[in-house]
XYZ file of N, CA, C and O in Angstrom:
784
model
N -9.112 9.551 102.166
C -8.887 10.724 101.336
C -8.452 11.849 102.250
O -9.119 12.120 103.258
N -7.337 12.516 101.896
C -6.863 13.616 102.723
C -6.352 14.753 101.861
O -5.892 14.554 100.753
N -6.485 15.943 102.370
C -6.006 17.135 101.664
C -5.074 17.871 102.612
O -5.419 18.091 103.778
N -3.935 18.239 102.104
C -2.993 19.001 102.905
C -2.645 20.260 102.123
O -2.369 20.219 100.935
N -2.667 21.414 102.780
C -2.384 22.686 102.137
C -1.318 23.411 102.940
O -1.439 23.546 104.155
N -0.271 23.856 102.257
C 0.808 24.592 102.904
C 0.885 25.979 102.283
O 1.005 26.113 101.064
N 0.797 26.997 103.110
C 0.912 28.385 102.651
C 2.140 29.021 103.285
O 2.167 29.238 104.488
N 3.175 29.330 102.459
C 4.334 30.031 103.019
C 3.926 31.440 103.455
O 3.200 32.128 102.741
N 4.385 31.855 104.608
C 4.040 33.179 105.118
C 5.171 34.195 104.936
O 4.903 35.382 104.794
N 6.416 33.751 104.951
C 7.540 34.682 104.803
C 8.367 34.299 103.577
O 8.295 34.958 102.546
N 9.159 33.228 103.665
C 9.939 32.771 102.523
C 8.997 32.092 101.523
O 8.098 31.361 101.911
N 9.215 32.345 100.232
C 8.424 31.782 99.125
C 6.980 32.284 99.092
O 6.153 31.708 98.404
N 6.658 33.372 99.789
C 5.290 33.893 99.756
C 5.026 34.645 98.445
O 4.052 34.383 97.758
N 5.910 35.572 98.087
C 5.687 36.359 96.872
C 6.315 35.707 95.640
O 5.833 35.877 94.528
N 7.400 34.973 95.833
C 8.064 34.313 94.705
C 8.707 33.027 95.211
O 9.310 32.994 96.279
N 8.508 31.980 94.447
C 9.189 30.722 94.752
C 9.898 30.259 93.490
O 9.878 30.943 92.462
N 10.541 29.098 93.555
C 11.358 28.648 92.431
C 10.520 28.424 91.172
O 10.952 28.735 90.070
N 9.309 27.912 91.316
C 8.452 27.655 90.150
C 8.056 28.964 89.484
O 8.153 29.100 88.253
N 7.602 29.944 90.269
C 7.221 31.243 89.696
C 8.434 31.954 89.095
O 8.328 32.613 88.064
N 9.577 31.810 89.758
C 10.813 32.399 89.220
C 11.133 31.813 87.851
O 11.412 32.534 86.893
N 11.074 30.485 87.725
C 11.369 29.833 86.448
C 10.377 30.243 85.361
O 10.766 30.410 84.199
N 9.105 30.394 85.720
C 8.102 30.824 84.740
C 8.384 32.243 84.248
O 8.313 32.524 83.045
N 8.711 33.150 85.168
C 8.999 34.525 84.772
C 10.248 34.595 83.899
O 10.281 35.320 82.899
N 11.265 33.820 84.273
C 12.499 33.809 83.479
C 12.239 33.213 82.100
O 12.752 33.707 81.093
N 11.433 32.158 82.032
C 11.121 31.535 80.737
C 10.396 32.525 79.828
O 10.661 32.579 78.618
N 9.482 33.327 80.387
C 8.791 34.349 79.582
C 9.785 35.374 79.040
O 9.714 35.762 77.868
N 10.703 35.816 79.890
C 11.685 36.807 79.445
C 12.621 36.222 78.390
O 12.984 36.891 77.427
N 12.982 34.959 78.554
C 13.871 34.325 77.564
C 13.152 34.152 76.223
O 13.783 34.264 75.160
N 11.849 33.877 76.274
C 11.076 33.802 75.037
C 11.063 35.162 74.343
O 11.242 35.255 73.121
N 10.879 36.227 75.104
C 10.911 37.569 74.530
C 12.308 37.900 74.007
O 12.448 38.578 72.979
N 13.346 37.417 74.685
C 14.712 37.611 74.203
C 14.919 36.904 72.863
O 15.542 37.454 71.958
N 14.399 35.689 72.747
C 14.528 34.952 71.487
C 13.826 35.695 70.357
O 14.344 35.779 69.235
N 12.661 36.255 70.656
C 11.931 37.035 69.661
C 12.742 38.270 69.259
O 12.850 38.596 68.076
N 13.315 38.961 70.241
C 14.133 40.141 69.951
C 15.371 39.767 69.130
O 15.744 40.490 68.193
N 15.993 38.624 69.458
C 17.158 38.166 68.685
C 16.773 37.862 67.240
O 17.509 38.206 66.309
N 15.616 37.213 67.053
C 15.151 36.899 65.702
C 14.901 38.179 64.911
O 15.316 38.301 63.758
N 14.235 39.140 65.533
C 13.955 40.407 64.840
C 15.249 41.148 64.515
O 15.396 41.708 63.428
N 16.201 41.149 65.440
C 17.480 41.817 65.194
C 18.221 41.155 64.036
O 18.748 41.831 63.147
N 18.241 39.818 64.029
C 18.909 39.093 62.948
C 18.239 39.366 61.606
O 18.918 39.552 60.587
N 16.909 39.418 61.612
C 16.179 39.702 60.379
C 16.501 41.098 59.860
O 16.765 41.286 58.666
N 16.503 42.070 60.752
C 16.806 43.447 60.349
C 18.235 43.551 59.822
O 18.489 44.220 58.809
N 19.178 42.884 60.478
C 20.569 42.923 60.020
C 20.716 42.269 58.645
O 21.466 42.766 57.789
N 20.005 41.166 58.412
C 20.076 40.492 57.119
C 19.504 41.380 56.021
O 20.100 41.522 54.944
N 18.354 41.987 56.295
C 17.746 42.889 55.308
C 18.663 44.065 55.031
O 18.849 44.477 53.873
N 19.275 44.613 56.071
C 20.190 45.747 55.885
C 21.403 45.348 55.047
O 21.858 46.118 54.185
N 21.938 44.140 55.286
C 23.084 43.684 54.486
C 22.702 43.525 53.015
O 23.479 43.902 52.126
N 21.503 42.984 52.754
C 21.069 42.821 51.368
C 20.871 44.187 50.717
O 21.287 44.412 49.574
N 20.239 45.118 51.433
C 20.040 46.455 50.874
C 21.372 47.147 50.613
O 21.554 47.766 49.557
N 22.315 47.030 51.541
C 23.631 47.641 51.325
C 24.342 47.023 50.125
O 24.966 47.734 49.331
N 24.244 45.707 49.990
C 24.881 45.041 48.847
C 24.228 45.480 47.543
O 24.916 45.691 46.530
N 22.907 45.654 47.556
C 22.193 46.104 46.353
C 22.659 47.504 45.960
O 22.989 47.758 44.806
N 22.697 48.421 46.936
C 23.082 49.796 46.610
C 24.568 49.889 46.278
O 24.978 50.756 45.489
N 25.390 48.995 46.825
C 26.793 48.948 46.417
C 26.906 48.545 44.951
O 27.745 49.074 44.216
N 26.048 47.605 44.527
C 26.036 47.199 43.117
C 25.581 48.352 42.235
O 26.158 48.598 41.169
N 24.532 49.076 42.667
C 24.060 50.233 41.891
C 25.188 51.258 41.745
O 25.439 51.774 40.644
N 25.878 51.537 42.857
C 26.984 52.494 42.802
C 28.100 52.001 41.891
O 28.662 52.765 41.102
N 28.453 50.717 41.996
C 29.547 50.173 41.187
C 29.204 50.242 39.697
O 30.065 50.579 38.872
N 27.955 49.956 39.349
C 27.551 50.035 37.943
C 27.589 51.480 37.442
O 28.041 51.759 36.323
N 27.119 52.403 38.269
C 27.142 53.818 37.870
C 28.589 54.311 37.755
O 28.919 55.063 36.835
N 29.441 53.872 38.653
C 30.854 54.249 38.596
C 31.494 53.691 37.328
O 32.279 54.381 36.662
N 31.136 52.459 36.982
C 31.667 51.857 35.767
C 31.216 52.656 34.532
O 32.014 52.913 33.625
N 29.953 53.057 34.490
C 29.454 53.856 33.362
C 30.224 55.177 33.250
O 30.592 55.598 32.146
N 30.472 55.818 34.395
C 31.215 57.082 34.373
C 32.638 56.881 33.871
O 33.161 57.697 33.108
N 33.259 55.795 34.291
C 34.640 55.562 33.860
C 34.716 55.199 32.382
O 35.677 55.551 31.696
N 33.703 54.486 31.879
C 33.662 54.188 30.441
C 33.473 55.485 29.659
O 34.110 55.689 28.603
N 32.620 56.382 30.161
C 32.435 57.676 29.498
C 33.737 58.475 29.505
O 34.088 59.119 28.503
N 34.483 58.431 30.620
C 35.784 59.108 30.677
C 36.766 58.500 29.683
O 37.567 59.217 29.068
N 36.717 57.181 29.515
C 37.576 56.515 28.541
C 37.244 56.982 27.127
O 38.142 57.261 26.332
N 35.958 57.087 26.830
C 35.549 57.545 25.492
C 36.008 58.987 25.252
O 36.440 59.328 24.142
N 35.923 59.830 26.296
C 36.416 61.202 26.161
C 37.915 61.225 25.913
O 38.417 62.033 25.109
N 38.658 60.342 26.593
C 40.108 60.277 26.376
C 40.432 59.812 24.963
O 41.372 60.319 24.333
N 39.657 58.864 24.438
C 39.866 58.407 23.050
C 39.590 59.539 22.065
O 40.337 59.734 21.089
N 38.528 60.282 22.336
C 38.204 61.417 21.468
C 39.299 62.483 21.557
O 39.698 63.071 20.532
N 39.816 62.714 22.755
C 40.901 63.678 22.936
C 42.145 63.233 22.172
O 42.827 64.048 21.539
N 42.456 61.930 22.216
C 43.598 61.403 21.476
C 43.402 61.591 19.978
O 44.327 61.985 19.262
N 42.197 61.337 19.502
C 41.916 61.517 18.074
C 42.117 62.974 17.658
O 42.728 63.262 16.622
N 41.662 63.907 18.506
C 41.818 65.328 18.183
C 43.287 65.748 18.222
O 43.748 66.521 17.370
N 44.037 65.245 19.192
C 45.462 65.581 19.280
C 46.212 65.043 18.079
O 47.080 65.726 17.503
N 45.889 63.832 17.646
C 46.563 63.269 16.468
C 46.213 64.056 15.215
O 47.059 64.231 14.333
N 44.962 64.550 15.148
C 44.590 65.384 13.998
C 45.382 66.696 14.020
O 45.833 67.178 12.967
N 45.573 67.275 15.216
C 46.350 68.513 15.321
C 47.817 68.274 14.982
O 48.464 69.111 14.364
N 48.331 67.114 15.402
C 49.730 66.789 15.093
C 49.892 66.600 13.588
O 50.869 67.079 12.980
N 48.917 65.935 12.967
C 48.973 65.717 11.520
C 48.880 67.047 10.774
O 49.494 67.230 9.715
N 48.118 67.995 11.334
C 47.990 69.305 10.697
C 49.164 70.208 11.030
O 49.309 71.291 10.451
N 49.985 69.803 11.977
C 51.154 70.580 12.355
C 50.851 71.631 13.409
O 51.669 72.499 13.670
N 49.664 71.542 14.055
C 49.285 72.541 15.049
C 49.763 72.165 16.448
O 49.744 73.010 17.341
N 50.190 70.914 16.652
C 50.672 70.464 17.954
C 51.952 69.667 17.795
O 52.215 69.093 16.734
N 52.705 69.637 18.875
C 53.953 68.874 18.876
C 53.655 67.395 19.127
O 52.672 67.051 19.784
N 54.471 66.502 18.605
C 54.254 65.062 18.813
C 54.307 64.643 20.273
O 53.788 63.603 20.649
N 54.903 65.463 21.127
C 54.967 65.157 22.550
C 53.575 65.139 23.195
O 53.337 64.416 24.167
N 52.639 65.888 22.647
C 51.272 65.940 23.185
C 50.598 64.569 23.086
O 49.750 64.217 23.918
N 50.984 63.777 22.052
C 50.411 62.443 21.883
C 50.770 61.547 23.070
O 49.927 60.787 23.564
N 51.970 61.647 23.596
C 52.398 60.813 24.723
C 51.602 61.141 25.973
O 51.209 60.242 26.730
N 51.362 62.430 26.185
C 50.592 62.830 27.368
C 49.168 62.292 27.302
O 48.649 61.745 28.280
N 48.548 62.405 26.135
C 47.169 61.930 25.984
C 47.129 60.404 26.005
O 46.185 59.804 26.544
N 48.142 59.745 25.468
C 48.187 58.280 25.484
C 48.333 57.768 26.916
O 47.737 56.742 27.288
N 49.094 58.483 27.738
C 49.229 58.113 29.149
C 47.885 58.252 29.856
O 47.486 57.380 30.636
N 47.195 59.351 29.587
C 45.867 59.562 30.179
C 44.901 58.470 29.723
O 44.105 57.956 30.516
N 44.984 58.070 28.458
C 44.122 57.009 27.931
C 44.415 55.685 28.627
O 43.487 54.942 28.992
N 45.671 55.381 28.865
C 46.038 54.142 29.558
C 45.507 54.166 30.995
O 45.018 53.139 31.500
N 45.595 55.326 31.650
C 45.055 55.440 33.005
C 43.548 55.221 33.011
O 43.004 54.568 33.909
N 42.861 55.771 32.023
C 41.400 55.594 31.934
C 41.032 54.125 31.682
O 40.054 53.626 32.223
N 41.816 53.448 30.860
C 41.553 52.021 30.620
C 41.747 51.219 31.902
O 40.975 50.306 32.194
N 42.767 51.568 32.668
C 43.002 50.908 33.952
C 41.827 51.162 34.902
O 41.386 50.250 35.611
N 41.315 52.393 34.918
C 40.157 52.725 35.766
C 38.928 51.905 35.383
O 38.169 51.467 36.254
N 38.733 51.685 34.078
C 37.583 50.888 33.629
C 37.730 49.440 34.089
O 36.751 48.822 34.542
N 38.932 48.909 34.035
C 39.147 47.533 34.493
C 38.895 47.406 35.993
O 38.273 46.440 36.455
N 39.361 48.385 36.764
C 39.127 48.374 38.210
C 37.631 48.481 38.504
O 37.100 47.785 39.371
N 36.924 49.352 37.770
C 35.485 49.517 37.976
C 34.738 48.233 37.621
O 33.782 47.852 38.315
N 35.181 47.542 36.581
C 34.551 46.270 36.201
C 34.766 45.224 37.286
O 33.856 44.450 37.614
N 35.945 45.224 37.882
C 36.218 44.305 38.988
C 35.324 44.626 40.177
O 34.793 43.722 40.829
N 35.126 45.897 40.479
C 34.264 46.290 41.594
C 32.817 45.884 41.347
O 32.106 45.496 42.284
N 32.364 45.954 40.108
C 31.012 45.494 39.772
C 30.891 44.001 40.043
O 29.901 43.541 40.626
N 31.895 43.234 39.641
C 31.870 41.782 39.878
C 31.859 41.469 41.370
O 31.112 40.597 41.824
N 32.646 42.196 42.152
C 32.689 41.958 43.595
C 31.345 42.283 44.227
O 30.818 41.521 45.038
N 30.766 43.428 43.851
C 29.468 43.824 44.413
C 28.371 42.843 44.016
O 27.512 42.489 44.829
N 28.413 42.393 42.775
C 27.404 41.442 42.297
C 27.533 40.100 43.026
O 26.526 39.509 43.439
N 28.752 39.628 43.225
C 28.960 38.362 43.936
C 28.558 38.470 45.405
O 28.035 37.519 45.981
N 28.792 39.625 46.016
C 28.372 39.825 47.403
C 26.863 39.730 47.509
O 26.328 39.075 48.418
N 26.159 40.360 46.577
C 24.693 40.296 46.578
C 24.211 38.868 46.315
O 23.277 38.393 46.969
N 24.852 38.171 45.407
C 24.458 36.788 45.118
C 24.675 35.878 46.324
O 23.871 34.978 46.577
N 25.752 36.105 47.065
C 25.998 35.286 48.260
C 24.882 35.456 49.285
O 24.537 34.516 49.990
N 24.325 36.658 49.363
C 23.250 36.905 50.322
C 21.907 36.372 49.836
O 21.066 35.993 50.642
N 21.706 36.349 48.521
C 20.396 35.970 47.982
C 20.281 34.505 47.596
O 19.203 33.911 47.732
N 21.361 33.919 47.115
C 21.291 32.552 46.591
C 21.811 31.564 47.620
O 22.886 31.738 48.177
N 21.030 30.548 47.854
C 21.411 29.533 48.833
C 22.428 28.558 48.258
O 23.386 28.191 48.911
N 22.204 28.134 47.006
C 23.060 27.125 46.390
C 24.094 27.812 45.501
O 23.737 28.533 44.558
N 25.361 27.593 45.783
C 26.409 28.262 45.002
C 26.609 27.631 43.626
O 27.347 28.177 42.811
N 25.959 26.516 43.353
C 26.079 25.885 42.036
C 24.846 26.134 41.178
O 24.701 25.523 40.124
N 23.969 27.019 41.611
C 22.746 27.265 40.842
C 23.057 28.066 39.575
O 24.103 28.688 39.434
N 22.102 28.044 38.674
C 22.261 28.702 37.377
C 22.339 30.220 37.534
O 23.010 30.903 36.750
N 21.677 30.759 38.558
C 21.634 32.208 38.743
C 23.014 32.813 38.989
O 23.208 34.009 38.787
N 23.980 31.996 39.454
C 25.318 32.532 39.703
C 25.980 33.016 38.427
O 26.793 33.933 38.454
N 25.666 32.391 37.315
C 26.310 32.783 36.049
C 25.598 33.962 35.386
O 26.108 34.521 34.427
N 24.429 34.339 35.875
C 23.697 35.468 35.297
C 24.111 36.755 35.980
O 24.471 36.763 37.155
N 24.044 37.843 35.235
C 24.383 39.130 35.848
C 23.109 39.821 36.313
O 22.043 39.643 35.728
N 23.242 40.579 37.377
C 22.107 41.303 37.943
C 22.095 42.726 37.396
O 23.135 43.372 37.294
N 20.892 43.189 37.078
C 20.709 44.562 36.633
C 19.747 45.238 37.598
O 18.562 44.915 37.626
N 20.231 46.156 38.416
C 19.350 46.832 39.369
C 18.293 47.661 38.643
O 18.562 48.260 37.598
N 17.099 47.673 39.199
C 16.008 48.431 38.579
C 15.623 49.657 39.394
O 15.055 50.590 38.854
N 15.928 49.656 40.678
C 15.558 50.791 41.525
C 16.625 51.878 41.438
O 17.808 51.602 41.299
N 16.149 53.087 41.542
C 17.034 54.240 41.576
C 17.034 54.800 42.993
O 16.038 54.701 43.702
N 18.133 55.412 43.419
C 18.137 56.015 44.762
C 17.080 57.113 44.845
O 16.912 57.905 43.922
N 16.365 57.131 45.964
C 15.319 58.135 46.159
C 15.790 59.140 47.202
O 16.293 58.766 48.255
N 15.597 60.394 46.881
C 15.965 61.460 47.802
C 14.724 62.254 48.148
O 13.869 62.499 47.300
N 14.622 62.633 49.389
C 13.478 63.413 49.835
C 13.975 64.595 50.651
O 14.874 64.455 51.486
N 13.372 65.739 50.409
C 13.747 66.935 51.150
C 12.730 67.257 52.233
O 12.751 68.349 52.795
N 11.844 66.299 52.531
C 10.846 66.515 53.569
C 11.527 66.621 54.931
O 12.510 65.924 55.205
N 10.967 67.470 55.772
C 11.511 67.631 57.119
C 11.197 66.388 57.961
O 10.129 65.795 57.832
N 12.133 66.004 58.801
C 11.972 64.832 59.650
C 11.896 65.307 61.096
O 12.726 66.099 61.541
N 10.895 64.806 61.809
C 10.751 65.153 63.221
C 11.801 64.377 64.018
O 11.844 63.143 63.973
N 12.627 65.093 64.746
C 13.698 64.460 65.502
C 13.146 63.550 66.592
O 13.640 62.442 66.795
N 12.086 63.996 67.277
C 11.509 63.180 68.347
C 10.955 61.868 67.801
O 11.167 60.804 68.382
N 10.241 61.942 66.675
C 9.690 60.720 66.074
C 10.799 59.801 65.568
O 10.699 58.573 65.692
N 11.842 60.378 65.011
C 12.951 59.559 64.507
C 13.668 58.845 65.645
O 13.996 57.663 65.541
N 13.894 59.559 66.764
C 14.563 58.941 67.913
C 13.685 57.855 68.522
O 14.155 56.769 68.862
N 12.378 58.124 68.635
C 11.449 57.129 69.194
C 11.410 55.887 68.310
O 11.466 54.763 68.806
N 11.335 56.096 66.996
C 11.308 54.969 66.067
C 12.612 54.174 66.146
O 12.598 52.940 66.123
N 13.729 54.872 66.255
C 15.022 54.188 66.355
C 15.115 53.375 67.642
O 15.591 52.238 67.630
N 14.657 53.931 68.736
C 14.726 53.207 70.012
C 13.768 52.012 70.030
O 14.077 50.978 70.620
N 12.609 52.151 69.375
C 11.659 51.036 69.323
C 12.183 49.885 68.482
O 11.820 48.728 68.703
N 13.030 50.178 67.526
C 13.532 49.145 66.621
C 14.952 48.710 66.943
O 15.595 48.071 66.116
N 15.442 49.021 68.119
C 16.746 48.551 68.555
C 16.536 47.325 69.437
O 16.395 47.423 70.642
N 16.502 46.179 68.804
C 16.171 44.952 69.531
C 17.307 44.480 70.436
O 17.067 43.741 71.381
N 18.541 44.924 70.178
C 19.605 44.562 71.097
C 19.427 45.295 72.429
O 19.754 44.755 73.485
N 18.856 46.525 72.380
C 18.558 47.221 73.628
C 17.420 46.536 74.373
O 17.439 46.435 75.604
N 16.428 46.068 73.614
C 15.319 45.336 74.239
C 15.836 44.051 74.888
O 15.412 43.681 75.978
N 16.774 43.396 74.219
C 17.339 42.156 74.785
C 18.085 42.453 76.091
O 17.992 41.702 77.050
N 18.836 43.544 76.115
C 19.553 43.913 77.332
C 18.580 44.265 78.463
O 18.826 43.930 79.624
N 17.469 44.919 78.126
C 16.458 45.236 79.140
C 15.851 43.958 79.707
O 15.634 43.834 80.908
N 15.608 42.983 78.828
C 15.066 41.705 79.292
C 16.087 40.956 80.160
O 15.712 40.301 81.136
N 17.364 41.054 79.807
C 18.402 40.434 80.646
C 18.446 41.104 82.018
O 18.615 40.426 83.041
N 18.259 42.421 82.050
C 18.201 43.120 83.343
C 16.980 42.673 84.141
O 17.047 42.523 85.362
N 15.850 42.435 83.451
C 14.648 41.931 84.133
C 14.903 40.546 84.737
O 14.472 40.259 85.858
N 15.604 39.695 84.000
C 15.927 38.354 84.512
C 16.806 38.472 85.746
O 16.597 37.769 86.751
N 17.778 39.365 85.699
C 18.642 39.571 86.873
C 17.841 40.080 88.062
O 18.073 39.669 89.203
N 16.882 40.961 87.797
C 16.051 41.495 88.876
C 15.183 40.389 89.484
O 15.006 40.324 90.702
N 14.663 39.495 88.647
C 13.871 38.358 89.142
C 14.740 37.478 90.035
O 14.316 37.047 91.114
N 15.971 37.211 89.577
C 16.887 36.394 90.381
C 17.222 37.070 91.712
O 17.255 36.410 92.759
N 17.461 38.371 91.672
C 17.778 39.092 92.904
C 16.606 39.010 93.870
O 16.786 38.732 95.073
N 15.390 39.228 93.374
C 14.206 39.141 94.240
C 14.044 37.739 94.826
O 13.720 37.578 96.009
N 14.264 36.724 93.998
C 14.112 35.348 94.466
C 15.145 35.033 95.548
O 14.804 34.504 96.613
N 16.408 35.340 95.285
C 17.446 34.984 96.252
C 17.365 35.843 97.510
O 17.707 35.383 98.599
N 16.890 37.076 97.385
C 16.655 37.885 98.578
C 15.537 37.252 99.407
O 15.593 37.208 100.627
N 14.509 36.749 98.713
C 13.398 36.098 99.403
C 13.863 34.827 100.111
O 13.346 34.477 101.165
N 14.861 34.158 99.536
C 15.345 32.913 100.127
C 16.141 33.149 101.410
O 16.386 32.207 102.160
N 16.551 34.378 101.676
C 17.282 34.669 102.915
C 16.340 34.863 104.102
O 16.793 34.891 105.244
N 15.062 34.963 103.829
C 14.083 35.145 104.930
C 13.856 33.807 105.638
O 14.066 32.745 105.058
N 13.378 33.884 106.864
C 13.086 32.620 107.573
C 11.852 31.945 106.972
O 10.975 32.594 106.401
N 11.825 30.633 107.080
C 10.698 29.889 106.541
C 9.644 29.672 107.620
O 9.867 28.965 108.603
N 8.499 30.300 107.435
C 7.355 30.132 108.305
C 6.173 29.765 107.414
O 5.823 30.511 106.515
N 5.601 28.597 107.630
C 4.512 28.102 106.783
C 3.276 27.863 107.622
O 3.339 27.476 108.803
N 2.124 28.054 106.987
C 0.843 27.696 107.580
C 0.436 26.372 106.953
O 0.269 26.274 105.747
N 0.307 25.329 107.760
C -0.064 23.999 107.284
C -1.457 23.675 107.757
O -1.764 23.754 108.941
N -2.317 23.305 106.834
C -3.656 22.836 107.185
C -3.903 21.514 106.513
O -3.423 21.254 105.430
N -4.621 20.657 107.210
C -4.963 19.343 106.620
C -6.460 19.139 106.753
O -7.119 19.716 107.635
């Protein structure tokens, strides 16, 4: 039975290849965690943006339908004035043109609602042949506005804490620093203490 112990005194004393690999593996694990969190935040942000785009498109469609109804009412009033002899028949053409423009706006707004709804469905539904694709979505949340004062320092700190791409870059810099320390250590002479 024999025991042999080798203690590096200069090269590989503070860091060797095994310790280097362990430190790098820890940093890469933290990088993977940061990447996962960043991807999750981006996915949630895309879904929220698609939802609010749908809310906006629906509200825009409602406004354009209301404008169309006003144009129809205006046309009815102009025709009544023309029938009473209070307006020239040329006024009907101007209002009819405006009515046609409003109808075109409603069609465009309806198309935008369909696009926004399909974008949201693509993010939420995994199977494109599911029954939910044929159903229309009706948003229930309303935009919330707050006039509360926001602390700039807290907002900047919160933003920096939740920027996982910056954390990933910091971890990559740490990995580079570990490599630099290891390879600098490898340039030293090898002097070992051997005991048996």
